[in-house]
Amino acid sequence: MKFKHTFLIALFFIFIFTGCSNHLRPLGYVAVQPYAKPFQKKIIQPLNIVLMEDVRDSLVMDGGGIKKMEVRDFRLSVINGLKSTFNKNFETVNFLGIAPEKGLVLVVYRIRPFWKVGGSSTSAVLAGNVAVPVTSNNSSAAFQFESSLFLNNKKIQVADSQTYSDELTGSANPHKIFEDGLRITCETINKMIFTDEVLEKIN
């Protein structure tokens, strides 16, 4: 009986020390399906999108004492997320390396994801016959972005803001929380850029 009790205590401490690792499992490419309110009709004029260098391919999610998470293929995830968003209302969506002087061009200067600390939650873990409280911080995947829309090299709209995913609790999957944050970011850029006033200018 004493051996069993000692074994359970050892397992508990292994669990604690494993949980205290500074890094989460890396995250690769993610496919999101953002919602876009349909326009009255699809726009024939092509939408050209340029992602600047600050939309990085690899990065580390950090902030607020939350575990670090390496994100790979982030740039490709953003490209396909934005394409999925804008394809609903544009006949053609192009991704270019350099912004052309003519036409409709969305320049995305920066998208930076990080963990944003929210509240905290406490759960109990049994060690033998003893319930040990374990407190974990809740957090969201925050995405800070800066973008501008140009028509024939003239700036006609700006979308600079910060979005938040659903909150990450102790039982939630941080990868799913990240996906949720990226989806909301694509939806928000679309809503902020293509207002009714902008649609009047480009139609």
Coordinates of N, CA, C and O in Angstrom, one line a residue, residues 46-195:
P46 N -9.9 42.4 -60.4 CA -9.0 41.5 -59.6 C -8.6 42.2 -58.3 O -8.3 43.4 -58.3
L47 N -8.5 41.4 -57.2 CA -8.0 41.9 -55.9 C -6.6 41.4 -55.8 O -6.4 40.1 -55.8
N48 N -5.6 42.3 -55.8 CA -4.2 41.9 -55.6 C -3.8 42.1 -54.2 O -4.0 43.1 -53.6
I49 N -3.2 41.0 -53.6 CA -2.8 41.1 -52.2 C -1.3 40.9 -52.1 O -0.7 40.0 -52.7
V50 N -0.7 41.8 -51.3 CA 0.8 41.8 -51.1 C 1.0 41.6 -49.6 O 0.5 42.4 -48.8
L51 N 1.7 40.5 -49.2 CA 2.1 40.3 -47.8 C 3.5 40.8 -47.6 O 4.4 40.3 -48.3
M52 N 3.7 41.8 -46.7 CA 5.0 42.3 -46.5 C 5.8 41.3 -45.6 O 5.3 40.3 -45.1
E53 N 7.1 41.6 -45.3 CA 8.0 40.7 -44.6 C 7.5 40.4 -43.2 O 7.9 39.4 -42.7
D54 N 6.8 41.3 -42.6 CA 6.4 41.1 -41.2 C 5.3 40.1 -41.0 O 4.9 39.9 -39.9
V55 N 4.8 39.6 -42.1 CA 3.9 38.4 -42.1 C 4.9 37.2 -42.2 O 5.2 36.8 -43.3
R56 N 5.4 36.8 -41.1 CA 6.5 35.8 -41.1 C 6.0 34.4 -41.4 O 4.9 34.0 -41.1
D57 N 7.0 33.6 -41.9 CA 6.6 32.2 -42.2 C 6.7 31.4 -40.9 O 5.9 30.5 -40.7
S58 N 7.7 31.7 -40.1 CA 7.9 31.0 -38.8 C 8.0 32.0 -37.7 O 8.6 33.1 -37.8
L59 N 7.3 31.7 -36.6 CA 7.3 32.6 -35.4 C 7.1 31.8 -34.1 O 6.8 30.6 -34.2
V60 N 7.2 32.5 -33.0 CA 6.9 31.9 -31.7 C 5.8 32.7 -31.0 O 6.0 33.9 -30.8
M61 N 4.8 32.0 -30.7 CA 3.7 32.6 -29.9 C 4.1 32.7 -28.5 O 4.5 31.7 -27.9
D62 N 4.1 33.9 -27.9 CA 4.6 34.1 -26.6 C 3.7 35.2 -25.9 O 2.8 35.7 -26.6
G63 N 4.0 35.5 -24.7 CA 3.3 36.6 -24.0 C 2.5 36.2 -22.8 O 1.9 35.1 -22.7
G64 N 2.6 37.1 -21.8 CA 1.8 36.9 -20.6 C 2.1 35.7 -19.7 O 1.2 35.2 -19.0
G65 N 3.3 35.1 -19.9 CA 3.6 33.9 -19.0 C 3.0 32.6 -19.6 O 3.2 31.6 -18.9
I66 N 2.3 32.7 -20.7 CA 1.8 31.5 -21.3 C 2.9 30.7 -22.0 O 3.9 31.3 -22.5
K67 N 2.7 29.4 -22.1 CA 3.8 28.6 -22.8 C 4.0 29.0 -24.2 O 3.1 29.4 -24.9
K68 N 5.2 29.0 -24.6 CA 5.6 29.4 -26.0 C 5.1 28.3 -27.0 O 5.1 27.1 -26.6
M69 N 4.8 28.7 -28.2 CA 4.4 27.7 -29.2 C 5.0 28.2 -30.5 O 4.7 29.3 -31.0
E70 N 5.8 27.3 -31.1 CA 6.3 27.6 -32.4 C 5.3 27.4 -33.5 O 4.5 26.4 -33.5
V71 N 5.2 28.3 -34.4 CA 4.2 28.3 -35.5 C 5.0 28.2 -36.8 O 5.8 29.1 -37.1
R72 N 4.7 27.2 -37.6 CA 5.4 27.1 -38.9 C 4.4 27.2 -40.0 O 3.2 27.0 -39.8
D73 N 4.8 27.6 -41.2 CA 4.0 27.8 -42.3 C 2.9 28.8 -42.1 O 1.8 28.7 -42.6
F74 N 3.2 29.8 -41.2 CA 2.2 30.8 -40.9 C 1.8 31.7 -42.1 O 0.6 32.0 -42.3
R75 N 2.8 32.0 -42.9 CA 2.5 32.8 -44.1 C 1.5 32.1 -45.0 O 0.6 32.7 -45.6
L76 N 1.8 30.8 -45.3 CA 0.9 30.1 -46.1 C -0.5 30.0 -45.5 O -1.5 30.0 -46.3
S77 N -0.6 29.8 -44.2 CA -1.9 29.8 -43.5 C -2.7 31.1 -43.7 O -3.9 31.1 -44.0
V78 N -1.9 32.2 -43.6 CA -2.6 33.5 -43.8 C -3.0 33.7 -45.3 O -4.1 34.1 -45.6
I79 N -2.2 33.3 -46.2 CA -2.5 33.4 -47.7 C -3.8 32.6 -48.0 O -4.7 33.2 -48.6
N80 N -3.9 31.4 -47.5 CA -5.0 30.6 -47.8 C -6.3 31.1 -47.0 O -7.4 30.9 -47.5
G81 N -6.1 31.6 -45.8 CA -7.2 32.1 -45.1 C -7.8 33.4 -45.7 O -9.0 33.5 -45.9
L82 N -6.9 34.3 -46.2 CA -7.4 35.5 -46.9 C -8.0 35.1 -48.2 O -9.0 35.7 -48.6
K83 N -7.4 34.2 -48.9 CA -8.0 33.8 -50.2 C -9.4 33.2 -50.1 O -10.3 33.5 -50.8
S84 N -9.5 32.3 -49.1 CA -10.8 31.7 -48.8 C -11.8 32.8 -48.4 O -13.0 32.7 -48.8
T85 N -11.4 33.9 -47.8 CA -12.3 35.0 -47.4 C -12.7 35.8 -48.6 O -13.9 36.0 -48.9
F86 N -11.8 36.2 -49.4 CA -12.1 37.1 -50.5 C -12.6 36.5 -51.8 O -13.2 37.1 -52.6
N87 N -12.3 35.2 -51.9 CA -12.9 34.4 -53.1 C -14.4 34.5 -53.1 O -15.0 34.3 -54.2
K88 N -15.0 34.7 -52.0 CA -16.5 34.7 -51.9 C -17.1 35.9 -52.7 O -18.2 35.8 -53.1
N89 N -16.3 37.0 -52.8 CA -16.8 38.2 -53.4 C -16.0 38.8 -54.5 O -16.4 39.7 -55.1
F90 N -14.9 38.1 -54.9 CA -14.1 38.6 -56.0 C -13.9 37.5 -57.0 O -13.6 36.3 -56.6
E91 N -14.0 37.8 -58.3 CA -13.8 36.8 -59.3 C -12.4 36.3 -59.3 O -12.1 35.1 -59.5
T92 N -11.4 37.2 -59.0 CA -10.0 36.8 -59.0 C -9.3 37.4 -57.8 O -9.4 38.6 -57.5
V93 N -8.5 36.6 -57.1 CA -7.7 37.0 -56.0 C -6.2 36.6 -56.3 O -6.0 35.4 -56.5
N94 N -5.3 37.6 -56.4 CA -3.9 37.3 -56.7 C -3.1 37.6 -55.5 O -3.3 38.6 -54.8
F95 N -2.0 36.9 -55.3 CA -1.0 37.2 -54.3 C 0.3 37.5 -55.0 O 0.8 36.7 -55.8
L96 N 0.8 38.8 -54.8 CA 1.9 39.2 -55.5 C 3.1 39.6 -54.6 O 2.9 39.9 -53.4
G97 N 4.3 39.6 -55.1 CA 5.5 40.0 -54.3 C 5.6 41.5 -54.2 O 6.2 42.0 -53.2
I98 N 5.2 42.2 -55.2 CA 5.4 43.7 -55.2 C 4.0 44.3 -55.6 O 3.3 43.8 -56.5
A99 N 3.7 45.4 -54.9 CA 2.4 46.0 -55.2 C 2.4 46.7 -56.6 O 3.3 47.6 -56.8
P100 N 1.5 46.4 -57.4 CA 1.4 47.1 -58.7 C 0.9 48.5 -58.5 O 0.2 48.8 -57.6
E101 N 1.2 49.4 -59.5 CA 0.7 50.8 -59.4 C -0.8 51.0 -59.8 O -1.5 51.9 -59.5
K102 N -1.2 50.0 -60.6 CA -2.6 50.1 -61.1 C -3.5 49.0 -60.5 O -2.9 47.9 -60.1
G103 N -4.7 49.2 -60.4 CA -5.7 48.2 -59.9 C -5.9 48.3 -58.4 O -5.5 49.3 -57.7
L104 N -6.6 47.3 -57.9 CA -7.0 47.2 -56.5 C -6.0 46.4 -55.7 O -5.8 45.2 -56.1
V105 N -5.3 47.0 -54.7 CA -4.2 46.3 -54.0 C -4.4 46.4 -52.5 O -4.6 47.5 -52.0
L106 N -4.5 45.2 -51.9 CA -4.5 45.1 -50.4 C -3.1 44.8 -49.9 O -2.6 43.7 -50.3
V107 N -2.5 45.7 -49.2 CA -1.2 45.5 -48.6 C -1.3 45.1 -47.2 O -1.9 45.9 -46.4
V108 N -0.8 44.0 -46.8 CA -0.9 43.5 -45.4 C 0.5 43.7 -44.8 O 1.5 42.9 -45.2
Y109 N 0.7 44.7 -44.0 CA 2.1 45.1 -43.5 C 2.5 44.1 -42.4 O 3.7 43.8 -42.3
R110 N 1.5 43.7 -41.6 CA 1.9 42.9 -40.4 C 0.8 42.1 -39.9 O -0.4 42.6 -39.9
I111 N 1.0 40.9 -39.5 CA 0.1 40.1 -38.7 C 1.0 39.4 -37.6 O 1.8 38.6 -38.0
R112 N 0.8 39.8 -36.4 CA 1.6 39.3 -35.3 C 0.7 38.6 -34.3 O -0.1 39.3 -33.6
P113 N 0.8 37.3 -34.1 CA 0.0 36.6 -33.1 C 0.7 36.4 -31.8 O 2.0 36.3 -31.8
F114 N 0.0 36.5 -30.7 CA 0.6 36.3 -29.4 C -0.5 35.9 -28.4 O -1.7 36.1 -28.7
W115 N -0.1 35.3 -27.3 CA -1.0 34.9 -26.2 C -1.4 36.2 -25.4 O -0.6 36.9 -25.0
K116 N -2.7 36.3 -25.2 CA -3.2 37.4 -24.3 C -3.8 36.8 -23.1 O -4.8 36.0 -23.2
V117 N -3.3 37.1 -21.9 CA -3.8 36.5 -20.7 C -5.2 37.1 -20.3 O -5.5 38.2 -20.4
G118 N -6.1 36.1 -19.9 CA -7.4 36.5 -19.4 C -7.5 36.2 -18.0 O -6.7 36.6 -17.2
G119 N -8.6 35.4 -17.6 CA -8.7 35.1 -16.2 C -7.9 33.8 -15.9 O -7.0 33.4 -16.5
S120 N -8.3 33.1 -14.8 CA -7.7 31.9 -14.4 C -8.7 30.9 -13.9 O -9.8 31.3 -13.6
S121 N -8.4 29.6 -14.0 CA -9.3 28.6 -13.6 C -8.5 27.6 -12.7 O -7.3 27.4 -12.9
T122 N -9.2 26.9 -11.8 CA -8.5 26.0 -10.9 C -9.2 24.6 -11.0 O -10.5 24.5 -11.0
S123 N -8.4 23.6 -11.1 CA -9.0 22.2 -11.2 C -8.2 21.4 -10.1 O -7.1 21.8 -9.7
A124 N -8.8 20.3 -9.8 CA -8.2 19.4 -8.7 C -7.5 18.2 -9.4 O -8.2 17.5 -10.3
V125 N -6.3 17.8 -9.0 CA -5.7 16.6 -9.5 C -5.4 15.7 -8.2 O -4.9 16.1 -7.2
L126 N -5.8 14.4 -8.4 CA -5.7 13.5 -7.3 C -4.3 13.0 -7.2 O -3.7 12.5 -8.2
A127 N -3.7 13.0 -6.0 CA -2.4 12.4 -5.8 C -2.6 11.4 -4.6 O -2.6 11.9 -3.4
G128 N -2.8 10.2 -4.9 CA -3.2 9.2 -3.8 C -4.6 9.6 -3.4 O -5.5 9.6 -4.3
N129 N -4.8 9.8 -2.2 CA -6.2 10.2 -1.7 C -6.3 11.7 -1.5 O -7.3 12.2 -0.9
V130 N -5.3 12.4 -2.0 CA -5.2 13.9 -1.7 C -5.6 14.6 -3.0 O -5.0 14.4 -4.1
A131 N -6.5 15.5 -3.0 CA -6.9 16.4 -4.1 C -6.0 17.6 -4.1 O -6.1 18.4 -3.1
V132 N -5.2 17.8 -5.0 CA -4.2 18.9 -5.1 C -4.8 20.0 -6.1 O -5.0 19.6 -7.3
P133 N -5.0 21.2 -5.7 CA -5.5 22.2 -6.7 C -4.4 22.7 -7.6 O -3.3 22.9 -7.2
V134 N -4.8 22.7 -8.9 CA -3.8 23.2 -9.9 C -4.5 24.4 -10.6 O -5.6 24.3 -11.2
T135 N -3.8 25.5 -10.5 CA -4.4 26.8 -11.2 C -3.7 27.0 -12.5 O -2.5 26.9 -12.6
S136 N -4.5 27.3 -13.5 CA -4.0 27.6 -14.8 C -4.6 28.9 -15.3 O -5.7 29.3 -15.1
N137 N -3.7 29.7 -16.1 CA -4.2 30.9 -16.6 C -5.0 30.7 -17.9 O -4.6 29.8 -18.7
N138 N -6.1 31.4 -18.1 CA -6.8 31.3 -19.4 C -6.3 32.4 -20.3 O -5.9 33.5 -19.8
S139 N -6.2 32.2 -21.5 CA -5.7 33.2 -22.5 C -6.4 33.0 -23.8 O -7.0 32.0 -24.1
S140 N -6.2 34.0 -24.6 CA -6.7 34.0 -26.0 C -5.5 34.1 -27.0 O -4.5 34.6 -26.6
A141 N -5.8 33.7 -28.2 CA -4.8 34.0 -29.3 C -5.1 35.3 -29.8 O -6.2 35.5 -30.4
A142 N -4.3 36.3 -29.6 CA -4.5 37.7 -30.1 C -3.7 37.8 -31.4 O -2.6 37.3 -31.5
F143 N -4.3 38.6 -32.3 CA -3.6 38.8 -33.6 C -3.6 40.3 -33.9 O -4.7 40.9 -34.0
Q144 N -2.5 40.9 -33.9 CA -2.3 42.4 -34.2 C -2.0 42.5 -35.7 O -1.1 41.9 -36.2
F145 N -2.8 43.3 -36.4 CA -2.5 43.4 -37.8 C -2.6 44.9 -38.3 O -3.3 45.7 -37.7
E146 N -1.9 45.2 -39.4 CA -1.9 46.5 -40.1 C -2.0 46.2 -41.6 O -1.3 45.5 -42.1
S147 N -3.0 46.9 -42.2 CA -3.2 46.7 -43.6 C -3.8 48.0 -44.3 O -4.4 48.8 -43.6
S148 N -3.6 48.1 -45.6 CA -4.2 49.2 -46.3 C -4.6 48.8 -47.7 O -4.0 47.9 -48.3
L149 N -5.7 49.4 -48.2 CA -6.2 49.1 -49.5 C -5.9 50.3 -50.4 O -6.2 51.4 -50.1
F150 N -5.4 50.0 -51.6 CA -5.0 51.0 -52.6 C -5.8 50.8 -53.9 O -6.0 49.7 -54.3
L151 N -6.3 51.9 -54.5 CA -6.9 51.9 -55.8 C -6.1 52.8 -56.7 O -6.0 54.0 -56.5
N152 N -5.4 52.1 -57.7 CA -4.5 52.9 -58.6 C -3.5 53.7 -57.8 O -3.3 54.9 -58.1
N153 N -2.9 53.1 -56.9 CA -1.8 53.6 -56.1 C -2.3 54.7 -55.1 O -1.4 55.4 -54.5
K154 N -3.6 54.8 -54.9 CA -4.1 55.8 -53.9 C -4.7 55.1 -52.8 O -5.6 54.2 -53.0
K155 N -4.3 55.4 -51.6 CA -4.9 54.7 -50.4 C -6.3 55.1 -50.2 O -6.6 56.3 -50.1
I156 N -7.2 54.1 -50.1 CA -8.6 54.4 -49.9 C -9.2 53.8 -48.6 O -10.3 54.2 -48.2
Q157 N -8.5 53.0 -47.9 CA -9.0 52.4 -46.7 C -7.8 51.8 -45.9 O -6.8 51.4 -46.4
V158 N -8.0 51.8 -44.5 CA -7.0 51.3 -43.6 C -7.7 50.3 -42.6 O -8.8 50.6 -42.2
A159 N -7.0 49.2 -42.3 CA -7.5 48.3 -41.3 C -6.3 47.9 -40.4 O -5.5 47.1 -40.7
D160 N -6.3 48.6 -39.3 CA -5.2 48.4 -38.2 C -6.0 48.1 -36.9 O -6.7 48.9 -36.4
S161 N -5.8 46.9 -36.4 CA -6.6 46.5 -35.2 C -5.9 45.3 -34.5 O -4.8 44.8 -34.9
Q162 N -6.7 44.8 -33.6 CA -6.3 43.6 -32.8 C -7.5 42.7 -32.6 O -8.5 43.2 -32.2
T163 N -7.4 41.4 -32.9 CA -8.5 40.5 -32.7 C -8.2 39.5 -31.6 O -7.0 39.2 -31.3
Y164 N -9.2 38.8 -31.1 CA -9.0 37.8 -30.1 C -9.8 36.5 -30.4 O -11.0 36.6 -30.8
S165 N -9.2 35.4 -30.1 CA -10.0 34.2 -30.3 C -10.8 33.9 -29.1 O -10.8 34.7 -28.1
D166 N -11.5 32.8 -29.1 CA -12.2 32.3 -27.8 C -11.1 32.1 -26.8 O -9.9 31.9 -27.1
E167 N -11.5 32.0 -25.5 CA -10.5 31.9 -24.5 C -10.0 30.5 -24.4 O -10.7 29.5 -24.5
L168 N -8.7 30.4 -24.2 CA -8.0 29.1 -24.0 C -8.1 28.7 -22.5 O -7.5 29.4 -21.7
T169 N -8.8 27.7 -22.1 CA -8.9 27.2 -20.7 C -8.0 26.0 -20.6 O -7.4 25.6 -21.6
G170 N -7.9 25.5 -19.4 CA -7.0 24.4 -19.1 C -7.3 23.1 -20.0 O -6.4 22.4 -20.4
S171 N -8.5 22.9 -20.4 CA -8.9 21.7 -21.2 C -8.9 22.0 -22.7 O -9.1 21.0 -23.5
A172 N -8.7 23.2 -23.1 CA -8.8 23.5 -24.5 C -7.5 23.2 -25.3 O -6.5 23.1 -24.7
N173 N -7.7 23.0 -26.6 CA -6.5 22.7 -27.5 C -6.0 24.0 -28.0 O -6.6 24.8 -28.7
P174 N -4.7 24.4 -27.6 CA -4.2 25.7 -28.1 C -4.1 25.8 -29.6 O -4.2 26.9 -30.1
H175 N -3.9 24.7 -30.3 CA -3.9 24.8 -31.7 C -5.2 25.2 -32.3 O -5.3 26.0 -33.3
K176 N -6.3 24.7 -31.7 CA -7.7 25.1 -32.2 C -7.9 26.5 -31.8 O -8.6 27.2 -32.6
I177 N -7.4 27.0 -30.7 CA -7.6 28.4 -30.3 C -6.9 29.3 -31.3 O -7.4 30.3 -31.7
F178 N -5.7 28.9 -31.7 CA -4.9 29.6 -32.7 C -5.7 29.7 -34.0 O -5.8 30.8 -34.7
E179 N -6.2 28.6 -34.5 CA -7.1 28.5 -35.7 C -8.2 29.5 -35.6 O -8.5 30.2 -36.6
D180 N -8.9 29.5 -34.5 CA -10.0 30.4 -34.3 C -9.6 31.8 -34.4 O -10.3 32.7 -35.0
G181 N -8.4 32.2 -33.8 CA -7.9 33.5 -33.9 C -7.6 34.0 -35.3 O -7.9 35.1 -35.7
L182 N -7.0 33.1 -36.1 CA -6.7 33.4 -37.5 C -7.9 33.6 -38.3 O -8.0 34.5 -39.1
R183 N -8.9 32.7 -38.1 CA -10.2 32.9 -38.8 C -10.8 34.2 -38.5 O -11.3 34.9 -39.4
I184 N -10.9 34.6 -37.2 CA -11.5 35.9 -36.9 C -10.7 37.1 -37.4 O -11.3 38.1 -37.9
T185 N -9.4 36.9 -37.5 CA -8.6 38.0 -38.1 C -8.9 38.2 -39.6 O -9.0 39.3 -40.0
C186 N -9.0 37.1 -40.3 CA -9.3 37.2 -41.8 C -10.7 37.9 -41.9 O -10.9 38.7 -42.8
E187 N -11.7 37.5 -41.1 CA -13.0 38.0 -41.2 C -13.0 39.5 -40.9 O -13.7 40.3 -41.5
T188 N -12.2 39.9 -39.9 CA -12.1 41.3 -39.4 C -11.5 42.2 -40.5 O -12.0 43.3 -40.7
I189 N -10.4 41.7 -41.1 CA -9.8 42.5 -42.2 C -10.8 42.8 -43.3 O -10.9 43.9 -43.8
N190 N -11.5 41.7 -43.7 CA -12.5 41.8 -44.7 C -13.6 42.9 -44.4 O -13.9 43.8 -45.2
K191 N -14.1 42.8 -43.2 CA -15.1 43.8 -42.7 C -14.6 45.2 -42.6 O -15.3 46.1 -43.0
M192 N -13.4 45.4 -42.1 CA -12.9 46.7 -42.0 C -12.5 47.3 -43.3 O -12.6 48.6 -43.5
I193 N -12.0 46.5 -44.2 CA -11.5 47.1 -45.5 C -12.6 47.3 -46.5 O -12.8 48.4 -47.0
F194 N -13.5 46.4 -46.6 CA -14.6 46.5 -47.7 C -15.9 47.0 -47.1 O -16.9 46.2 -47.0
T195 N -15.9 48.2 -46.7 CA -17.1 48.9 -46.2 C -18.0 49.3 -47.3 O -17.5 49.2 -48.5

